Backbone atoms as SQL, in Angstrom:
CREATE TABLE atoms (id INTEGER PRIMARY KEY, chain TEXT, resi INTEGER, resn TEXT, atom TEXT, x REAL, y REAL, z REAL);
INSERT INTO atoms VALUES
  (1, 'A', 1, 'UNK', 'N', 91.834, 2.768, -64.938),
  (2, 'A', 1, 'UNK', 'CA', 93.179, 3.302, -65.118),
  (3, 'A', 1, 'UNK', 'C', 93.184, 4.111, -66.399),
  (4, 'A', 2, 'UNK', 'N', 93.761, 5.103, -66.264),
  (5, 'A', 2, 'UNK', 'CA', 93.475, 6.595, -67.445),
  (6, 'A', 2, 'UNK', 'C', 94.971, 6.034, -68.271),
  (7, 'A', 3, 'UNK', 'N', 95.861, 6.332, -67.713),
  (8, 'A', 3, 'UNK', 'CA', 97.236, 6.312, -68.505),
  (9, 'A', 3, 'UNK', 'C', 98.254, 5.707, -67.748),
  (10, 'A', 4, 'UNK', 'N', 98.846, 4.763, -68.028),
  (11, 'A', 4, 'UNK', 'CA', 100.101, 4.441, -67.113),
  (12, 'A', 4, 'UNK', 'C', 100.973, 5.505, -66.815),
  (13, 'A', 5, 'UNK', 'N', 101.979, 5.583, -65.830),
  (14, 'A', 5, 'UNK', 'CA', 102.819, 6.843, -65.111),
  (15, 'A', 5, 'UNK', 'C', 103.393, 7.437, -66.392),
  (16, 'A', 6, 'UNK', 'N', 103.994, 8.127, -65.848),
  (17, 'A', 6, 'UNK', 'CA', 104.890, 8.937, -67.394),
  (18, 'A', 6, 'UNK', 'C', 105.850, 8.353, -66.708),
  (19, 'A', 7, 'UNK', 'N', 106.715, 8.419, -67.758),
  (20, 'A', 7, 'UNK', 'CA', 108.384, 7.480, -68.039),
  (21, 'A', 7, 'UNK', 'C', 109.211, 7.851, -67.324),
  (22, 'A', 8, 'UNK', 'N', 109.322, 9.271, -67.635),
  (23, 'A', 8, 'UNK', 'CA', 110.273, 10.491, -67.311),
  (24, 'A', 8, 'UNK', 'C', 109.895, 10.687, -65.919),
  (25, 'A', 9, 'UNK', 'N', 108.991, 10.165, -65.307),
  (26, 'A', 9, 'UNK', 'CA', 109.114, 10.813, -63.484),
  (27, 'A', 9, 'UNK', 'C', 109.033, 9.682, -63.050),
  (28, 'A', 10, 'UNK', 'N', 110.181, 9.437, -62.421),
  (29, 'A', 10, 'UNK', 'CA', 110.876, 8.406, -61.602),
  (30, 'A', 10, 'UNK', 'C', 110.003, 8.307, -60.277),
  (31, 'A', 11, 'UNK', 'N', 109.575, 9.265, -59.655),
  (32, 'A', 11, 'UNK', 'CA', 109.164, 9.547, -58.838),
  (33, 'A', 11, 'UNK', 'C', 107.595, 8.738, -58.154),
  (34, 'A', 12, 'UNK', 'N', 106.947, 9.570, -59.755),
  (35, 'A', 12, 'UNK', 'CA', 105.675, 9.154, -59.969),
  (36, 'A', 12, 'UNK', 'C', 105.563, 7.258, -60.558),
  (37, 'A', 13, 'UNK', 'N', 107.373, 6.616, -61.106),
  (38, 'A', 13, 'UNK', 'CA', 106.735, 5.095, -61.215),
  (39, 'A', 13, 'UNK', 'C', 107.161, 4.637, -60.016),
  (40, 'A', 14, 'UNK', 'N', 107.874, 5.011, -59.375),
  (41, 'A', 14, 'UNK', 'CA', 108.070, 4.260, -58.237),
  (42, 'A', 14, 'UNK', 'C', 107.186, 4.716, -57.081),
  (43, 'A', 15, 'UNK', 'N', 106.579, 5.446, -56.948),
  (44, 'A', 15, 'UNK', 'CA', 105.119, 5.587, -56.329),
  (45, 'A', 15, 'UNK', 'C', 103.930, 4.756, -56.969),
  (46, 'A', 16, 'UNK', 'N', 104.099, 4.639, -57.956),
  (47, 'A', 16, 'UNK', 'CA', 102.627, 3.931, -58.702),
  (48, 'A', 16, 'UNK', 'C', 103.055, 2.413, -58.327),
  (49, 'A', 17, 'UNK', 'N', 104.183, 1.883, -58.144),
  (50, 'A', 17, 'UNK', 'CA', 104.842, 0.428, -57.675),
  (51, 'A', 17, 'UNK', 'C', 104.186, 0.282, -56.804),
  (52, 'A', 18, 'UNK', 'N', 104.289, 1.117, -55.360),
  (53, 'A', 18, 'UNK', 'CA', 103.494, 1.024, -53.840),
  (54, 'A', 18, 'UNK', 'C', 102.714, 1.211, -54.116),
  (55, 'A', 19, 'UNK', 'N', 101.774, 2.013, -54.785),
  (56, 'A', 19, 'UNK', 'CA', 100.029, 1.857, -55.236),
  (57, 'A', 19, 'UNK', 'C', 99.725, 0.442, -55.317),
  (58, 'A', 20, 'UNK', 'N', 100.664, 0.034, -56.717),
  (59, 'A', 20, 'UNK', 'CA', 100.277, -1.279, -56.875),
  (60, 'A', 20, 'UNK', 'C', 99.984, -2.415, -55.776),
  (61, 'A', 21, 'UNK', 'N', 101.093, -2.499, -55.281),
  (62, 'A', 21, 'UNK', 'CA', 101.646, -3.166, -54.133),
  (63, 'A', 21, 'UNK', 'C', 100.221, -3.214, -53.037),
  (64, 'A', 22, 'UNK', 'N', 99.892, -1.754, -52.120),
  (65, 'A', 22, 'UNK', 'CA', 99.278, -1.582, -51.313),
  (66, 'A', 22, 'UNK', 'C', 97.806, -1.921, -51.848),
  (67, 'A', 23, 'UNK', 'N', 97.353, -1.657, -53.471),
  (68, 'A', 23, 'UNK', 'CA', 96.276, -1.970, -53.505),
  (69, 'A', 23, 'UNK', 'C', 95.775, -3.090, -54.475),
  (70, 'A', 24, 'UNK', 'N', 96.850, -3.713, -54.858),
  (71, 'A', 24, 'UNK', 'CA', 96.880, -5.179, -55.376),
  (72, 'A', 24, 'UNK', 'C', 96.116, -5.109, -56.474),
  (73, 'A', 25, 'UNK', 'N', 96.721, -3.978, -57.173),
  (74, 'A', 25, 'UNK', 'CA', 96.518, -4.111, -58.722),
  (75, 'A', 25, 'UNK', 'C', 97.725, -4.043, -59.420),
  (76, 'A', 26, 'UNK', 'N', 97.233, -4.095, -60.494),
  (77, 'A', 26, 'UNK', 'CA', 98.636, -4.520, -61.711),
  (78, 'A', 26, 'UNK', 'C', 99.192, -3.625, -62.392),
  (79, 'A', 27, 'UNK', 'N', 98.548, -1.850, -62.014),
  (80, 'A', 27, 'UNK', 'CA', 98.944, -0.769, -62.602),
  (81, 'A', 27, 'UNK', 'C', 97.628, -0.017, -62.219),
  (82, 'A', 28, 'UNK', 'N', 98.553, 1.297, -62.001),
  (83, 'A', 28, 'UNK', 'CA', 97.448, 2.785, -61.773),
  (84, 'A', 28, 'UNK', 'C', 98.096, 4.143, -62.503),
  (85, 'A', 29, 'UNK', 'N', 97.427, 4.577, -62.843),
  (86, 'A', 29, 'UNK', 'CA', 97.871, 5.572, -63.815),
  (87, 'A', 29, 'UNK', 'C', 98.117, 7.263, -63.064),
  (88, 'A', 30, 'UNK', 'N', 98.598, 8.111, -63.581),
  (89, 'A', 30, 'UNK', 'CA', 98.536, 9.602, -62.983),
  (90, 'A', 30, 'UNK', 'C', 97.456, 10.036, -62.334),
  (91, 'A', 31, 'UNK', 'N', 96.253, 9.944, -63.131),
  (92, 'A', 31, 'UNK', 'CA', 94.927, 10.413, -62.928),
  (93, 'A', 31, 'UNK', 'C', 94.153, 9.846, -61.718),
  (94, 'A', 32, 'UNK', 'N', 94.415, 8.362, -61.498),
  (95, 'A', 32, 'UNK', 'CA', 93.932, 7.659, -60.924),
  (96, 'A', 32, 'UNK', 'C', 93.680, 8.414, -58.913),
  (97, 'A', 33, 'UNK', 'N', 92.474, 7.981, -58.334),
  (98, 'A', 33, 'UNK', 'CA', 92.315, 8.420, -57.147),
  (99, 'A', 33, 'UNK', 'C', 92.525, 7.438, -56.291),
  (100, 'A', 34, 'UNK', 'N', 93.171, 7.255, -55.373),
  (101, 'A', 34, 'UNK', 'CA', 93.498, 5.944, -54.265),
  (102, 'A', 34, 'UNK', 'C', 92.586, 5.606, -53.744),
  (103, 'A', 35, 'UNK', 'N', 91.553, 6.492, -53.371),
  (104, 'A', 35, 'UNK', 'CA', 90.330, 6.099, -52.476),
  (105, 'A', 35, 'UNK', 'C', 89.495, 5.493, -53.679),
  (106, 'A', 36, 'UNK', 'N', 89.083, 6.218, -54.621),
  (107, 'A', 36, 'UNK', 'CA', 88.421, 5.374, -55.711),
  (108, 'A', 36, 'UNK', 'C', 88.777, 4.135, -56.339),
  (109, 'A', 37, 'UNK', 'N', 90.156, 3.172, -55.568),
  (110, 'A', 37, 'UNK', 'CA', 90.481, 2.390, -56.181),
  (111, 'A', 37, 'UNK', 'C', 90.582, 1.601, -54.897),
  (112, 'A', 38, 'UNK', 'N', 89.766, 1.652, -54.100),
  (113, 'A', 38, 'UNK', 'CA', 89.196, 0.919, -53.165),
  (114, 'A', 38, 'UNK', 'C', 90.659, 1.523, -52.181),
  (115, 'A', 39, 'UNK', 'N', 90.780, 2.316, -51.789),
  (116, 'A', 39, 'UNK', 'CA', 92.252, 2.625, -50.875),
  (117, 'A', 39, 'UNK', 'C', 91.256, 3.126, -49.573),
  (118, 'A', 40, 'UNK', 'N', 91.956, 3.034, -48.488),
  (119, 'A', 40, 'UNK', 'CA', 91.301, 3.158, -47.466),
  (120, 'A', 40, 'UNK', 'C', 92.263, 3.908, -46.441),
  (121, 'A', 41, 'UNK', 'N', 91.833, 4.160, -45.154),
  (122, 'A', 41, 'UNK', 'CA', 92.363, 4.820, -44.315),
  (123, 'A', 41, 'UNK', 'C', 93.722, 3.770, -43.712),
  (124, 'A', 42, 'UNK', 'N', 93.167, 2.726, -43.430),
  (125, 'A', 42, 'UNK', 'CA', 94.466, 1.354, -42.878),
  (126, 'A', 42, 'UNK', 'C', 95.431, 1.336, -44.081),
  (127, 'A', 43, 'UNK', 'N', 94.618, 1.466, -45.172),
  (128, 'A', 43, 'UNK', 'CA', 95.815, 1.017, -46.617),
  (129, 'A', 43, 'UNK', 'C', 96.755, 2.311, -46.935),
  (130, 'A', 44, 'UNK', 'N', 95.742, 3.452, -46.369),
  (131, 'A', 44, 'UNK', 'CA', 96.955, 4.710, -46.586),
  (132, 'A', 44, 'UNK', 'C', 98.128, 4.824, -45.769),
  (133, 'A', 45, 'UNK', 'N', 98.028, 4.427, -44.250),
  (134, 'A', 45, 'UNK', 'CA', 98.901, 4.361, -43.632),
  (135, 'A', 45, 'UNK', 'C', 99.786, 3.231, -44.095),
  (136, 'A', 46, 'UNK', 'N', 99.331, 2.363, -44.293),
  (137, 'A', 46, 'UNK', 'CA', 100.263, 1.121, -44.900),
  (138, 'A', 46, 'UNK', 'C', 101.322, 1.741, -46.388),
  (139, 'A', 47, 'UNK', 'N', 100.479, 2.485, -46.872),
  (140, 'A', 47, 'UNK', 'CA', 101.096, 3.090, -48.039),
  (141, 'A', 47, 'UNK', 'C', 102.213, 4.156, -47.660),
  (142, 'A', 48, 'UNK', 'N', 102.046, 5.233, -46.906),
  (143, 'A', 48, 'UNK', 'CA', 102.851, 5.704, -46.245),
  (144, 'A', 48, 'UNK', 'C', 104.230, 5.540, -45.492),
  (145, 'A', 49, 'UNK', 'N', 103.705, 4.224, -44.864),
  (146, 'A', 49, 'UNK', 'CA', 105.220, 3.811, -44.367),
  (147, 'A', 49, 'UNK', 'C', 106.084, 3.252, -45.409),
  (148, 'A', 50, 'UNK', 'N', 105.398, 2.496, -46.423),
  (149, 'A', 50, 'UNK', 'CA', 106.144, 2.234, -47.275),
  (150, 'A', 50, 'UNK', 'C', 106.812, 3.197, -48.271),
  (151, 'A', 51, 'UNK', 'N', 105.992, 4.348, -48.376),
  (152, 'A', 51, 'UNK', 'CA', 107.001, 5.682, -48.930),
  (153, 'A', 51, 'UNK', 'C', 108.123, 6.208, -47.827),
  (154, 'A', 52, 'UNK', 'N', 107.913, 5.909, -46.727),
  (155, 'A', 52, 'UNK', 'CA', 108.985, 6.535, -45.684),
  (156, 'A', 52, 'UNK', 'C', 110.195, 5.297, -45.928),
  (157, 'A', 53, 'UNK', 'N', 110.011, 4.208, -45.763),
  (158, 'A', 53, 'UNK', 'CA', 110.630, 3.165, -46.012),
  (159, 'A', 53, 'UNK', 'C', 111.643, 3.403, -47.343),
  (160, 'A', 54, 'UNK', 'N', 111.097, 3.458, -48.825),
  (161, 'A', 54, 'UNK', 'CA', 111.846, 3.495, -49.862),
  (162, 'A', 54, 'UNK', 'C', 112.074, 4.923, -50.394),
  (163, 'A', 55, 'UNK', 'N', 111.426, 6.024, -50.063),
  (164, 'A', 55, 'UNK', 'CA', 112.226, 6.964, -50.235),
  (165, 'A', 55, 'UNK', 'C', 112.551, 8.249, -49.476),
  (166, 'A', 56, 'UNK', 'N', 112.244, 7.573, -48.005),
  (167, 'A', 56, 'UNK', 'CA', 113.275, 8.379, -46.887),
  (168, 'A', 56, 'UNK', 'C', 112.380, 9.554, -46.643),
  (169, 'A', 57, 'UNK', 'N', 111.375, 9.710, -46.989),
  (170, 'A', 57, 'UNK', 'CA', 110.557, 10.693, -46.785),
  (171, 'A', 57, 'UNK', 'C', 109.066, 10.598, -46.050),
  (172, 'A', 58, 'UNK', 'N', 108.700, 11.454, -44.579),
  (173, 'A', 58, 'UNK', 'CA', 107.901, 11.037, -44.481),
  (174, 'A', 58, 'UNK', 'C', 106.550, 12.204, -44.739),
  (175, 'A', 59, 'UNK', 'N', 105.878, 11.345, -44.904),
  (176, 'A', 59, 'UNK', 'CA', 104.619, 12.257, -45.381),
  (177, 'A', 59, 'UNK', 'C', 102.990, 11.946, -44.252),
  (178, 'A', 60, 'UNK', 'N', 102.426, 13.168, -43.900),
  (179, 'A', 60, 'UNK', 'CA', 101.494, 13.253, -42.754),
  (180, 'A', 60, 'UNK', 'C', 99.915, 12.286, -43.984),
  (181, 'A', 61, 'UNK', 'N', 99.238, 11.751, -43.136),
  (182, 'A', 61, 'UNK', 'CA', 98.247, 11.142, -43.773),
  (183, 'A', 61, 'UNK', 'C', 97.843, 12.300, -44.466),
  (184, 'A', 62, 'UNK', 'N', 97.187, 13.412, -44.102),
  (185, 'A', 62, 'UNK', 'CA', 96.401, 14.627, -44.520),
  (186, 'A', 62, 'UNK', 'C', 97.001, 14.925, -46.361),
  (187, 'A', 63, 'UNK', 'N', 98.344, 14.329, -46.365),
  (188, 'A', 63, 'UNK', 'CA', 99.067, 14.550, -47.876),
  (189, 'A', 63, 'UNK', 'C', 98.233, 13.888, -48.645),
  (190, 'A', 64, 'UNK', 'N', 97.862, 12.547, -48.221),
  (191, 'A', 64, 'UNK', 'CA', 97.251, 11.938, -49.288),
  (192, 'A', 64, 'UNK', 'C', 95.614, 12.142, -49.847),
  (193, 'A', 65, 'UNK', 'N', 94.999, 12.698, -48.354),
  (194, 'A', 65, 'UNK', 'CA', 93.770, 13.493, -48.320),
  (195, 'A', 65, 'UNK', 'C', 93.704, 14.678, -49.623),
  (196, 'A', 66, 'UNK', 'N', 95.060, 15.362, -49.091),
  (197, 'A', 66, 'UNK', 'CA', 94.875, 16.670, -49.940),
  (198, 'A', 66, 'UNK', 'C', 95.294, 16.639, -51.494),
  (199, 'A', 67, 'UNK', 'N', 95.954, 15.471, -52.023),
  (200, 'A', 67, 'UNK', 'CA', 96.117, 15.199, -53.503),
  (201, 'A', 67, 'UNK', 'C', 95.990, 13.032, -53.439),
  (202, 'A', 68, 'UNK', 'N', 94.896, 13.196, -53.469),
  (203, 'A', 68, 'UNK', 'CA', 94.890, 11.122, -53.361),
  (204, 'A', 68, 'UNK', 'C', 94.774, 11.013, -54.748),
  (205, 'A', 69, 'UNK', 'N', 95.409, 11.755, -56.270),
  (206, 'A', 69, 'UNK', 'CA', 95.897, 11.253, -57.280),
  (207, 'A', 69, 'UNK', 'C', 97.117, 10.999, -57.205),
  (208, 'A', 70, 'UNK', 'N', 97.310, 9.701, -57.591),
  (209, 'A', 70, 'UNK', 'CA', 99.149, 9.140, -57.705),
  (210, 'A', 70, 'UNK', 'C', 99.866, 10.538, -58.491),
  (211, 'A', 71, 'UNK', 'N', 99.603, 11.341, -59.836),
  (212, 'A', 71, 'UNK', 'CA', 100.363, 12.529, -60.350),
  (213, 'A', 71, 'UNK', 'C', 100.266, 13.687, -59.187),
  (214, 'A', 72, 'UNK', 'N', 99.356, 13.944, -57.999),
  (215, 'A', 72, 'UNK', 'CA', 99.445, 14.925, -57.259),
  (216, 'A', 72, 'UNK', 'C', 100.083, 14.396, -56.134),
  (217, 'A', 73, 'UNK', 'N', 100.000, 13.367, -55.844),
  (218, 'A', 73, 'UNK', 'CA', 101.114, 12.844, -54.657),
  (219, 'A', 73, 'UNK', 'C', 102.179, 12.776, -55.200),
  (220, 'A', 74, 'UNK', 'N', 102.817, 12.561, -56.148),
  (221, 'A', 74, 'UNK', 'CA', 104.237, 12.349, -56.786),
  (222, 'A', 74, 'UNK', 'C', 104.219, 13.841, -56.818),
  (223, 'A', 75, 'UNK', 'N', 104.170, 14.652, -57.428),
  (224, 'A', 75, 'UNK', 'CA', 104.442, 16.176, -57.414),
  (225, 'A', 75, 'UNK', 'C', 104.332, 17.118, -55.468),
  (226, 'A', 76, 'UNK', 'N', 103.743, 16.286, -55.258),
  (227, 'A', 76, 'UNK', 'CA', 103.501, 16.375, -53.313),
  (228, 'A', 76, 'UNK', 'C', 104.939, 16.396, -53.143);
């Protein structure tokens, strides 16, 4: 873990929450890569619904392919 979320993007801590959550750690930072933090294809979809779930938005797996840093998915 590089840096915990920044403060100021709401976005990006309440995305790093479901990181946590989905990959059962205790914190992931901006920088951080989902797949490098043992995230997987079952855990992305799992992660996904849970972003459709809490913030009403849904996002195609390929999103997380194309930025799998928590700061490029929050800016996603």
């Amino acid at each position: 873990v590089t840096a915990a979320p920044r403060a100021a993007d709401d976005t990006e801590s309440r995305l790093a929450a479901l990181w946590c959550e989905v990959l059962d750690r205790d914190e992931v930072g901006p920088d951080d890569d989902f797949f490098e933090l043992g995230g997987h294809s079952l855990l992305a979809l799992r992660l996904l619904a849970l972003v459709e779930r809490r913030f009403g938005r849904t996002l195609k797996l390929a999103a997380l392919f194309e930025a799998p840093t928590l700061g490029a998915l929050a800016a996603a």
